């Protein structure tokens, strides 16, 4: 049996890599186990860009965590020299009473976040690539932008290794069990013991965390890249913002500036509108009818964007029924196990602060960060349904 560790981290994607960094930075003896290679594309932490924003339409309770995450983005860039955050500005577009606009405004007002409200004419004037309907408005946030997911994971792994963490790739956990005053973890290669276990399973949550009490649903999502008509010059940061855009039917899309140079295009995707899958059965092929549906939708609001289809890639959301996260001590093993899962398609922007929270919970059993919303025992009746049906999946 290998030597004992203070903490074993299962999964070294976005959340797990951040946990390994923050734990090792505090002097903990850390073992990280990842079933794939470093910075892989088999889960949810890939695709070149992720939206970040502070005026959070999902719930104002997320805002303090976002403010801390922004500080940690800067720390990560300074420590590694990698590009992590590009704060190019962003618009949340829709009818004034849409969730995207009204929810964003609610958070901005509650937390006194800098923002502007733009009518349709002002949106067109400020951002000529966008073509809103006359009855649509936008909340503009200067501090919104994008994150580089692969760079973020690589940076956290780099720091964790530098700080003495032992990271094993291509080594999947087979099972774990309570052992003495901690846990014992089995892989095909070895058996390890530790005082604490942190599980960051991503889309494998339905398999690994059946006893948490939350029904998780994995949803296949697609990211698309199009070369705009006339090229990318009008779609670069400073001219074309990140956006979340909700239409009259409640369908949301999100997208980015062209950030990777001429010929690489601009990325766009539906926010939701996926289909239920699993990591083993996900269809990695993007079909012509899916590309047409994305292009048709975008042609109405950004007419020059779906000029030429370049490529597409799949990823996965792991949804909870209320689309809020699960970050907590394991309800069945609160003395030795911490879990972070169910990020429901909007978790990556929180990666560095989630790593900080997981280090708090594993090493002290508590955290000063406000995470009550993420308790698996929260009193939402949908969490107690047990039927495995997610609100997001049901709307697909």
JSON list of N, CA and C in Angstrom, two decimals, residues 169-221:
[
{"chain": "A", "resi": 169, "resn": "UNK", "atom": "N", "xyz": [-2.15, 10.69, -13.76]},
{"chain": "A", "resi": 169, "resn": "UNK", "atom": "CA", "xyz": [-3.08, 10.72, -14.90]},
{"chain": "A", "resi": 169, "resn": "UNK", "atom": "C", "xyz": [-3.20, 9.31, -15.48]},
{"chain": "A", "resi": 170, "resn": "UNK", "atom": "N", "xyz": [-4.30, 9.11, -16.22]},
{"chain": "A", "resi": 170, "resn": "UNK", "atom": "CA", "xyz": [-4.62, 7.78, -16.75]},
{"chain": "A", "resi": 170, "resn": "UNK", "atom": "C", "xyz": [-4.72, 6.76, -15.62]},
{"chain": "A", "resi": 171, "resn": "UNK", "atom": "N", "xyz": [-5.20, 7.20, -14.46]},
{"chain": "A", "resi": 171, "resn": "UNK", "atom": "CA", "xyz": [-5.39, 6.30, -13.31]},
{"chain": "A", "resi": 171, "resn": "UNK", "atom": "C", "xyz": [-6.74, 6.60, -12.67]},
{"chain": "A", "resi": 172, "resn": "UNK", "atom": "N", "xyz": [-7.71, 5.80, -12.99]},
{"chain": "A", "resi": 172, "resn": "UNK", "atom": "CA", "xyz": [-9.07, 6.04, -12.53]},
{"chain": "A", "resi": 172, "resn": "UNK", "atom": "C", "xyz": [-9.31, 5.39, -11.17]},
{"chain": "A", "resi": 173, "resn": "UNK", "atom": "N", "xyz": [-10.10, 6.08, -10.35]},
{"chain": "A", "resi": 173, "resn": "UNK", "atom": "CA", "xyz": [-10.56, 5.46, -9.11]},
{"chain": "A", "resi": 173, "resn": "UNK", "atom": "C", "xyz": [-11.58, 4.38, -9.44]},
{"chain": "A", "resi": 174, "resn": "UNK", "atom": "N", "xyz": [-11.39, 3.20, -8.88]},
{"chain": "A", "resi": 174, "resn": "UNK", "atom": "CA", "xyz": [-12.36, 2.12, -9.03]},
{"chain": "A", "resi": 174, "resn": "UNK", "atom": "C", "xyz": [-13.41, 2.16, -7.93]},
{"chain": "A", "resi": 175, "resn": "UNK", "atom": "N", "xyz": [-12.96, 2.42, -6.71]},
{"chain": "A", "resi": 175, "resn": "UNK", "atom": "CA", "xyz": [-13.89, 2.52, -5.58]},
{"chain": "A", "resi": 175, "resn": "UNK", "atom": "C", "xyz": [-13.14, 3.13, -4.40]},
{"chain": "A", "resi": 176, "resn": "UNK", "atom": "N", "xyz": [-13.91, 3.54, -3.41]},
{"chain": "A", "resi": 176, "resn": "UNK", "atom": "CA", "xyz": [-13.31, 4.03, -2.18]},
{"chain": "A", "resi": 176, "resn": "UNK", "atom": "C", "xyz": [-14.17, 3.54, -1.02]},
{"chain": "A", "resi": 177, "resn": "UNK", "atom": "N", "xyz": [-13.61, 3.58, 0.18]},
{"chain": "A", "resi": 177, "resn": "UNK", "atom": "CA", "xyz": [-14.37, 3.20, 1.38]},
{"chain": "A", "resi": 177, "resn": "UNK", "atom": "C", "xyz": [-13.78, 3.92, 2.58]},
{"chain": "A", "resi": 178, "resn": "UNK", "atom": "N", "xyz": [-14.58, 4.11, 3.63]},
{"chain": "A", "resi": 178, "resn": "UNK", "atom": "CA", "xyz": [-14.02, 4.62, 4.89]},
{"chain": "A", "resi": 178, "resn": "UNK", "atom": "C", "xyz": [-12.93, 3.67, 5.40]},
{"chain": "A", "resi": 179, "resn": "UNK", "atom": "N", "xyz": [-11.89, 4.26, 5.97]},
{"chain": "A", "resi": 179, "resn": "UNK", "atom": "CA", "xyz": [-10.77, 3.44, 6.45]},
{"chain": "A", "resi": 179, "resn": "UNK", "atom": "C", "xyz": [-10.14, 4.14, 7.64]},
{"chain": "A", "resi": 180, "resn": "UNK", "atom": "N", "xyz": [-10.21, 3.49, 8.80]},
{"chain": "A", "resi": 180, "resn": "UNK", "atom": "CA", "xyz": [-9.69, 4.07, 10.04]},
{"chain": "A", "resi": 180, "resn": "UNK", "atom": "C", "xyz": [-10.28, 5.47, 10.22]},
{"chain": "A", "resi": 181, "resn": "UNK", "atom": "N", "xyz": [-9.43, 6.50, 10.30]},
{"chain": "A", "resi": 181, "resn": "UNK", "atom": "CA", "xyz": [-9.94, 7.86, 10.49]},
{"chain": "A", "resi": 181, "resn": "UNK", "atom": "C", "xyz": [-10.02, 8.63, 9.18]},
{"chain": "A", "resi": 182, "resn": "UNK", "atom": "N", "xyz": [-10.01, 7.93, 8.06]},
{"chain": "A", "resi": 182, "resn": "UNK", "atom": "CA", "xyz": [-10.05, 8.60, 6.78]},
{"chain": "A", "resi": 182, "resn": "UNK", "atom": "C", "xyz": [-10.69, 7.74, 5.72]},
{"chain": "A", "resi": 183, "resn": "UNK", "atom": "N", "xyz": [-10.00, 7.62, 4.58]},
{"chain": "A", "resi": 183, "resn": "UNK", "atom": "CA", "xyz": [-10.54, 6.87, 3.45]},
{"chain": "A", "resi": 183, "resn": "UNK", "atom": "C", "xyz": [-9.45, 6.02, 2.83]},
{"chain": "A", "resi": 184, "resn": "UNK", "atom": "N", "xyz": [-9.91, 5.02, 2.09]},
{"chain": "A", "resi": 184, "resn": "UNK", "atom": "CA", "xyz": [-9.01, 4.20, 1.28]},
{"chain": "A", "resi": 184, "resn": "UNK", "atom": "C", "xyz": [-9.56, 4.21, -0.14]},
{"chain": "A", "resi": 185, "resn": "UNK", "atom": "N", "xyz": [-8.68, 4.48, -1.11]},
{"chain": "A", "resi": 185, "resn": "UNK", "atom": "CA", "xyz": [-9.06, 4.60, -2.51]},
{"chain": "A", "resi": 185, "resn": "UNK", "atom": "C", "xyz": [-8.34, 3.53, -3.32]},
{"chain": "A", "resi": 186, "resn": "UNK", "atom": "N", "xyz": [-9.11, 2.82, -4.14]},
{"chain": "A", "resi": 186, "resn": "UNK", "atom": "CA", "xyz": [-8.56, 1.75, -4.97]},
{"chain": "A", "resi": 186, "resn": "UNK", "atom": "C", "xyz": [-8.55, 2.18, -6.43]},
{"chain": "A", "resi": 187, "resn": "UNK", "atom": "N", "xyz": [-7.42, 1.93, -7.10]},
{"chain": "A", "resi": 187, "resn": "UNK", "atom": "CA", "xyz": [-7.32, 2.05, -8.55]},
{"chain": "A", "resi": 187, "resn": "UNK", "atom": "C", "xyz": [-6.82, 0.72, -9.09]},
{"chain": "A", "resi": 188, "resn": "UNK", "atom": "N", "xyz": [-6.73, 0.58, -10.40]},
{"chain": "A", "resi": 188, "resn": "UNK", "atom": "CA", "xyz": [-6.18, -0.64, -10.97]},
{"chain": "A", "resi": 188, "resn": "UNK", "atom": "C", "xyz": [-4.70, -0.79, -10.66]},
{"chain": "A", "resi": 189, "resn": "UNK", "atom": "N", "xyz": [-4.03, 0.33, -10.35]},
{"chain": "A", "resi": 189, "resn": "UNK", "atom": "CA", "xyz": [-2.59, 0.31, -10.13]},
{"chain": "A", "resi": 189, "resn": "UNK", "atom": "C", "xyz": [-2.21, 0.17, -8.66]},
{"chain": "A", "resi": 190, "resn": "UNK", "atom": "N", "xyz": [-3.08, 0.68, -7.74]},
{"chain": "A", "resi": 190, "resn": "UNK", "atom": "CA", "xyz": [-2.62, 0.75, -6.36]},
{"chain": "A", "resi": 190, "resn": "UNK", "atom": "C", "xyz": [-3.81, 0.99, -5.44]},
{"chain": "A", "resi": 191, "resn": "UNK", "atom": "N", "xyz": [-3.53, 0.99, -4.17]},
{"chain": "A", "resi": 191, "resn": "UNK", "atom": "CA", "xyz": [-4.49, 1.37, -3.13]},
{"chain": "A", "resi": 191, "resn": "UNK", "atom": "C", "xyz": [-3.85, 2.47, -2.29]},
{"chain": "A", "resi": 192, "resn": "UNK", "atom": "N", "xyz": [-4.61, 3.54, -2.04]},
{"chain": "A", "resi": 192, "resn": "UNK", "atom": "CA", "xyz": [-4.08, 4.71, -1.35]},
{"chain": "A", "resi": 192, "resn": "UNK", "atom": "C", "xyz": [-4.95, 5.02, -0.14]},
{"chain": "A", "resi": 193, "resn": "UNK", "atom": "N", "xyz": [-4.35, 5.60, 0.87]},
{"chain": "A", "resi": 193, "resn": "UNK", "atom": "CA", "xyz": [-5.11, 6.04, 2.04]},
{"chain": "A", "resi": 193, "resn": "UNK", "atom": "C", "xyz": [-4.86, 7.53, 2.27]},
{"chain": "A", "resi": 194, "resn": "UNK", "atom": "N", "xyz": [-5.84, 8.17, 2.87]},
{"chain": "A", "resi": 194, "resn": "UNK", "atom": "CA", "xyz": [-5.74, 9.60, 3.17]},
{"chain": "A", "resi": 194, "resn": "UNK", "atom": "C", "xyz": [-6.70, 9.95, 4.29]},
{"chain": "A", "resi": 195, "resn": "UNK", "atom": "N", "xyz": [-6.46, 11.08, 4.91]},
{"chain": "A", "resi": 195, "resn": "UNK", "atom": "CA", "xyz": [-7.39, 11.55, 5.93]},
{"chain": "A", "resi": 195, "resn": "UNK", "atom": "C", "xyz": [-8.66, 12.11, 5.33]},
{"chain": "A", "resi": 196, "resn": "UNK", "atom": "N", "xyz": [-8.56, 12.69, 4.11]},
{"chain": "A", "resi": 196, "resn": "UNK", "atom": "CA", "xyz": [-9.70, 13.33, 3.48]},
{"chain": "A", "resi": 196, "resn": "UNK", "atom": "C", "xyz": [-9.76, 12.95, 2.00]},
{"chain": "A", "resi": 197, "resn": "UNK", "atom": "N", "xyz": [-10.98, 12.96, 1.47]},
{"chain": "A", "resi": 197, "resn": "UNK", "atom": "CA", "xyz": [-11.22, 12.70, 0.07]},
{"chain": "A", "resi": 197, "resn": "UNK", "atom": "C", "xyz": [-12.05, 13.84, -0.50]},
{"chain": "A", "resi": 198, "resn": "UNK", "atom": "N", "xyz": [-11.64, 14.37, -1.65]},
{"chain": "A", "resi": 198, "resn": "UNK", "atom": "CA", "xyz": [-12.38, 15.40, -2.37]},
{"chain": "A", "resi": 198, "resn": "UNK", "atom": "C", "xyz": [-12.76, 14.80, -3.72]},
{"chain": "A", "resi": 199, "resn": "UNK", "atom": "N", "xyz": [-14.05, 14.76, -4.02]},
{"chain": "A", "resi": 199, "resn": "UNK", "atom": "CA", "xyz": [-14.54, 14.14, -5.25]},
{"chain": "A", "resi": 199, "resn": "UNK", "atom": "C", "xyz": [-15.09, 15.22, -6.17]},
{"chain": "A", "resi": 200, "resn": "UNK", "atom": "N", "xyz": [-14.47, 15.38, -7.32]},
{"chain": "A", "resi": 200, "resn": "UNK", "atom": "CA", "xyz": [-14.88, 16.34, -8.35]},
{"chain": "A", "resi": 200, "resn": "UNK", "atom": "C", "xyz": [-15.15, 15.57, -9.63]},
{"chain": "A", "resi": 201, "resn": "UNK", "atom": "N", "xyz": [-16.29, 14.88, -9.73]},
{"chain": "A", "resi": 201, "resn": "UNK", "atom": "CA", "xyz": [-16.47, 13.87, -10.77]},
{"chain": "A", "resi": 201, "resn": "UNK", "atom": "C", "xyz": [-16.98, 14.38, -12.10]},
{"chain": "A", "resi": 202, "resn": "UNK", "atom": "N", "xyz": [-17.40, 15.65, -12.20]},
{"chain": "A", "resi": 202, "resn": "UNK", "atom": "CA", "xyz": [-17.96, 16.14, -13.45]},
{"chain": "A", "resi": 202, "resn": "UNK", "atom": "C", "xyz": [-19.13, 15.28, -13.87]},
{"chain": "A", "resi": 203, "resn": "UNK", "atom": "N", "xyz": [-19.12, 14.86, -15.14]},
{"chain": "A", "resi": 203, "resn": "UNK", "atom": "CA", "xyz": [-20.24, 14.11, -15.69]},
{"chain": "A", "resi": 203, "resn": "UNK", "atom": "C", "xyz": [-20.34, 12.69, -15.15]},
{"chain": "A", "resi": 204, "resn": "UNK", "atom": "N", "xyz": [-19.39, 12.28, -14.34]},
{"chain": "A", "resi": 204, "resn": "UNK", "atom": "CA", "xyz": [-19.44, 10.96, -13.72]},
{"chain": "A", "resi": 204, "resn": "UNK", "atom": "C", "xyz": [-20.13, 11.00, -12.36]},
{"chain": "A", "resi": 205, "resn": "UNK", "atom": "N", "xyz": [-20.70, 12.15, -11.99]},
{"chain": "A", "resi": 205, "resn": "UNK", "atom": "CA", "xyz": [-21.41, 12.26, -10.71]},
{"chain": "A", "resi": 205, "resn": "UNK", "atom": "C", "xyz": [-22.54, 11.25, -10.56]},
{"chain": "A", "resi": 206, "resn": "UNK", "atom": "N", "xyz": [-23.37, 11.01, -11.60]},
{"chain": "A", "resi": 206, "resn": "UNK", "atom": "CA", "xyz": [-24.44, 10.03, -11.41]},
{"chain": "A", "resi": 206, "resn": "UNK", "atom": "C", "xyz": [-23.95, 8.64, -11.04]},
{"chain": "A", "resi": 207, "resn": "UNK", "atom": "N", "xyz": [-22.72, 8.31, -11.41]},
{"chain": "A", "resi": 207, "resn": "UNK", "atom": "CA", "xyz": [-22.16, 7.00, -11.08]},
{"chain": "A", "resi": 207, "resn": "UNK", "atom": "C", "xyz": [-21.46, 6.99, -9.74]},
{"chain": "A", "resi": 208, "resn": "UNK", "atom": "N", "xyz": [-20.74, 8.06, -9.42]},
{"chain": "A", "resi": 208, "resn": "UNK", "atom": "CA", "xyz": [-19.88, 8.07, -8.24]},
{"chain": "A", "resi": 208, "resn": "UNK", "atom": "C", "xyz": [-20.54, 8.64, -6.99]},
{"chain": "A", "resi": 209, "resn": "UNK", "atom": "N", "xyz": [-21.64, 9.38, -7.17]},
{"chain": "A", "resi": 209, "resn": "UNK", "atom": "CA", "xyz": [-22.25, 10.05, -6.01]},
{"chain": "A", "resi": 209, "resn": "UNK", "atom": "C", "xyz": [-23.74, 9.73, -5.91]},
{"chain": "A", "resi": 210, "resn": "UNK", "atom": "N", "xyz": [-24.07, 8.47, -6.01]},
{"chain": "A", "resi": 210, "resn": "UNK", "atom": "CA", "xyz": [-25.47, 8.05, -5.92]},
{"chain": "A", "resi": 210, "resn": "UNK", "atom": "C", "xyz": [-26.06, 8.27, -4.54]},
{"chain": "A", "resi": 211, "resn": "UNK", "atom": "N", "xyz": [-25.21, 8.39, -3.52]},
{"chain": "A", "resi": 211, "resn": "UNK", "atom": "CA", "xyz": [-25.70, 8.52, -2.15]},
{"chain": "A", "resi": 211, "resn": "UNK", "atom": "C", "xyz": [-25.69, 9.95, -1.63]},
{"chain": "A", "resi": 212, "resn": "UNK", "atom": "N", "xyz": [-25.51, 10.93, -2.52]},
{"chain": "A", "resi": 212, "resn": "UNK", "atom": "CA", "xyz": [-25.53, 12.34, -2.09]},
{"chain": "A", "resi": 212, "resn": "UNK", "atom": "C", "xyz": [-26.96, 12.83, -1.89]},
{"chain": "A", "resi": 213, "resn": "UNK", "atom": "N", "xyz": [-27.93, 12.20, -2.55]},
{"chain": "A", "resi": 213, "resn": "UNK", "atom": "CA", "xyz": [-29.32, 12.59, -2.39]},
{"chain": "A", "resi": 213, "resn": "UNK", "atom": "C", "xyz": [-29.83, 13.56, -3.43]},
{"chain": "A", "resi": 214, "resn": "UNK", "atom": "N", "xyz": [-29.06, 13.77, -4.49]},
{"chain": "A", "resi": 214, "resn": "UNK", "atom": "CA", "xyz": [-29.46, 14.68, -5.57]},
{"chain": "A", "resi": 214, "resn": "UNK", "atom": "C", "xyz": [-29.48, 13.89, -6.87]},
{"chain": "A", "resi": 215, "resn": "UNK", "atom": "N", "xyz": [-30.57, 13.95, -7.64]},
{"chain": "A", "resi": 215, "resn": "UNK", "atom": "CA", "xyz": [-30.59, 13.27, -8.94]},
{"chain": "A", "resi": 215, "resn": "UNK", "atom": "C", "xyz": [-29.90, 14.11, -10.01]},
{"chain": "A", "resi": 216, "resn": "UNK", "atom": "N", "xyz": [-28.75, 13.66, -10.48]},
{"chain": "A", "resi": 216, "resn": "UNK", "atom": "CA", "xyz": [-28.00, 14.36, -11.51]},
{"chain": "A", "resi": 216, "resn": "UNK", "atom": "C", "xyz": [-28.41, 13.85, -12.89]},
{"chain": "A", "resi": 217, "resn": "UNK", "atom": "N", "xyz": [-28.43, 14.76, -13.86]},
{"chain": "A", "resi": 217, "resn": "UNK", "atom": "CA", "xyz": [-28.69, 14.40, -15.25]},
{"chain": "A", "resi": 217, "resn": "UNK", "atom": "C", "xyz": [-27.58, 14.98, -16.13]},
{"chain": "A", "resi": 218, "resn": "UNK", "atom": "N", "xyz": [-26.96, 14.15, -16.93]},
{"chain": "A", "resi": 218, "resn": "UNK", "atom": "CA", "xyz": [-25.91, 14.58, -17.84]},
{"chain": "A", "resi": 218, "resn": "UNK", "atom": "C", "xyz": [-26.54, 14.93, -19.18]},
{"chain": "A", "resi": 219, "resn": "UNK", "atom": "N", "xyz": [-26.13, 16.06, -19.74]},
{"chain": "A", "resi": 219, "resn": "UNK", "atom": "CA", "xyz": [-26.74, 16.61, -20.94]},
{"chain": "A", "resi": 219, "resn": "UNK", "atom": "C", "xyz": [-25.67, 16.89, -21.99]},
{"chain": "A", "resi": 220, "resn": "UNK", "atom": "N", "xyz": [-25.84, 16.37, -23.19]},
{"chain": "A", "resi": 220, "resn": "UNK", "atom": "CA", "xyz": [-24.92, 16.63, -24.29]},
{"chain": "A", "resi": 220, "resn": "UNK", "atom": "C", "xyz": [-25.13, 18.04, -24.81]},
{"chain": "A", "resi": 221, "resn": "UNK", "atom": "N", "xyz": [-24.03, 18.77, -24.94]},
{"chain": "A", "resi": 221, "resn": "UNK", "atom": "CA", "xyz": [-24.05, 20.12, -25.48]},
{"chain": "A", "resi": 221, "resn": "UNK", "atom": "C", "xyz": [-23.07, 20.23, -26.64]}
]
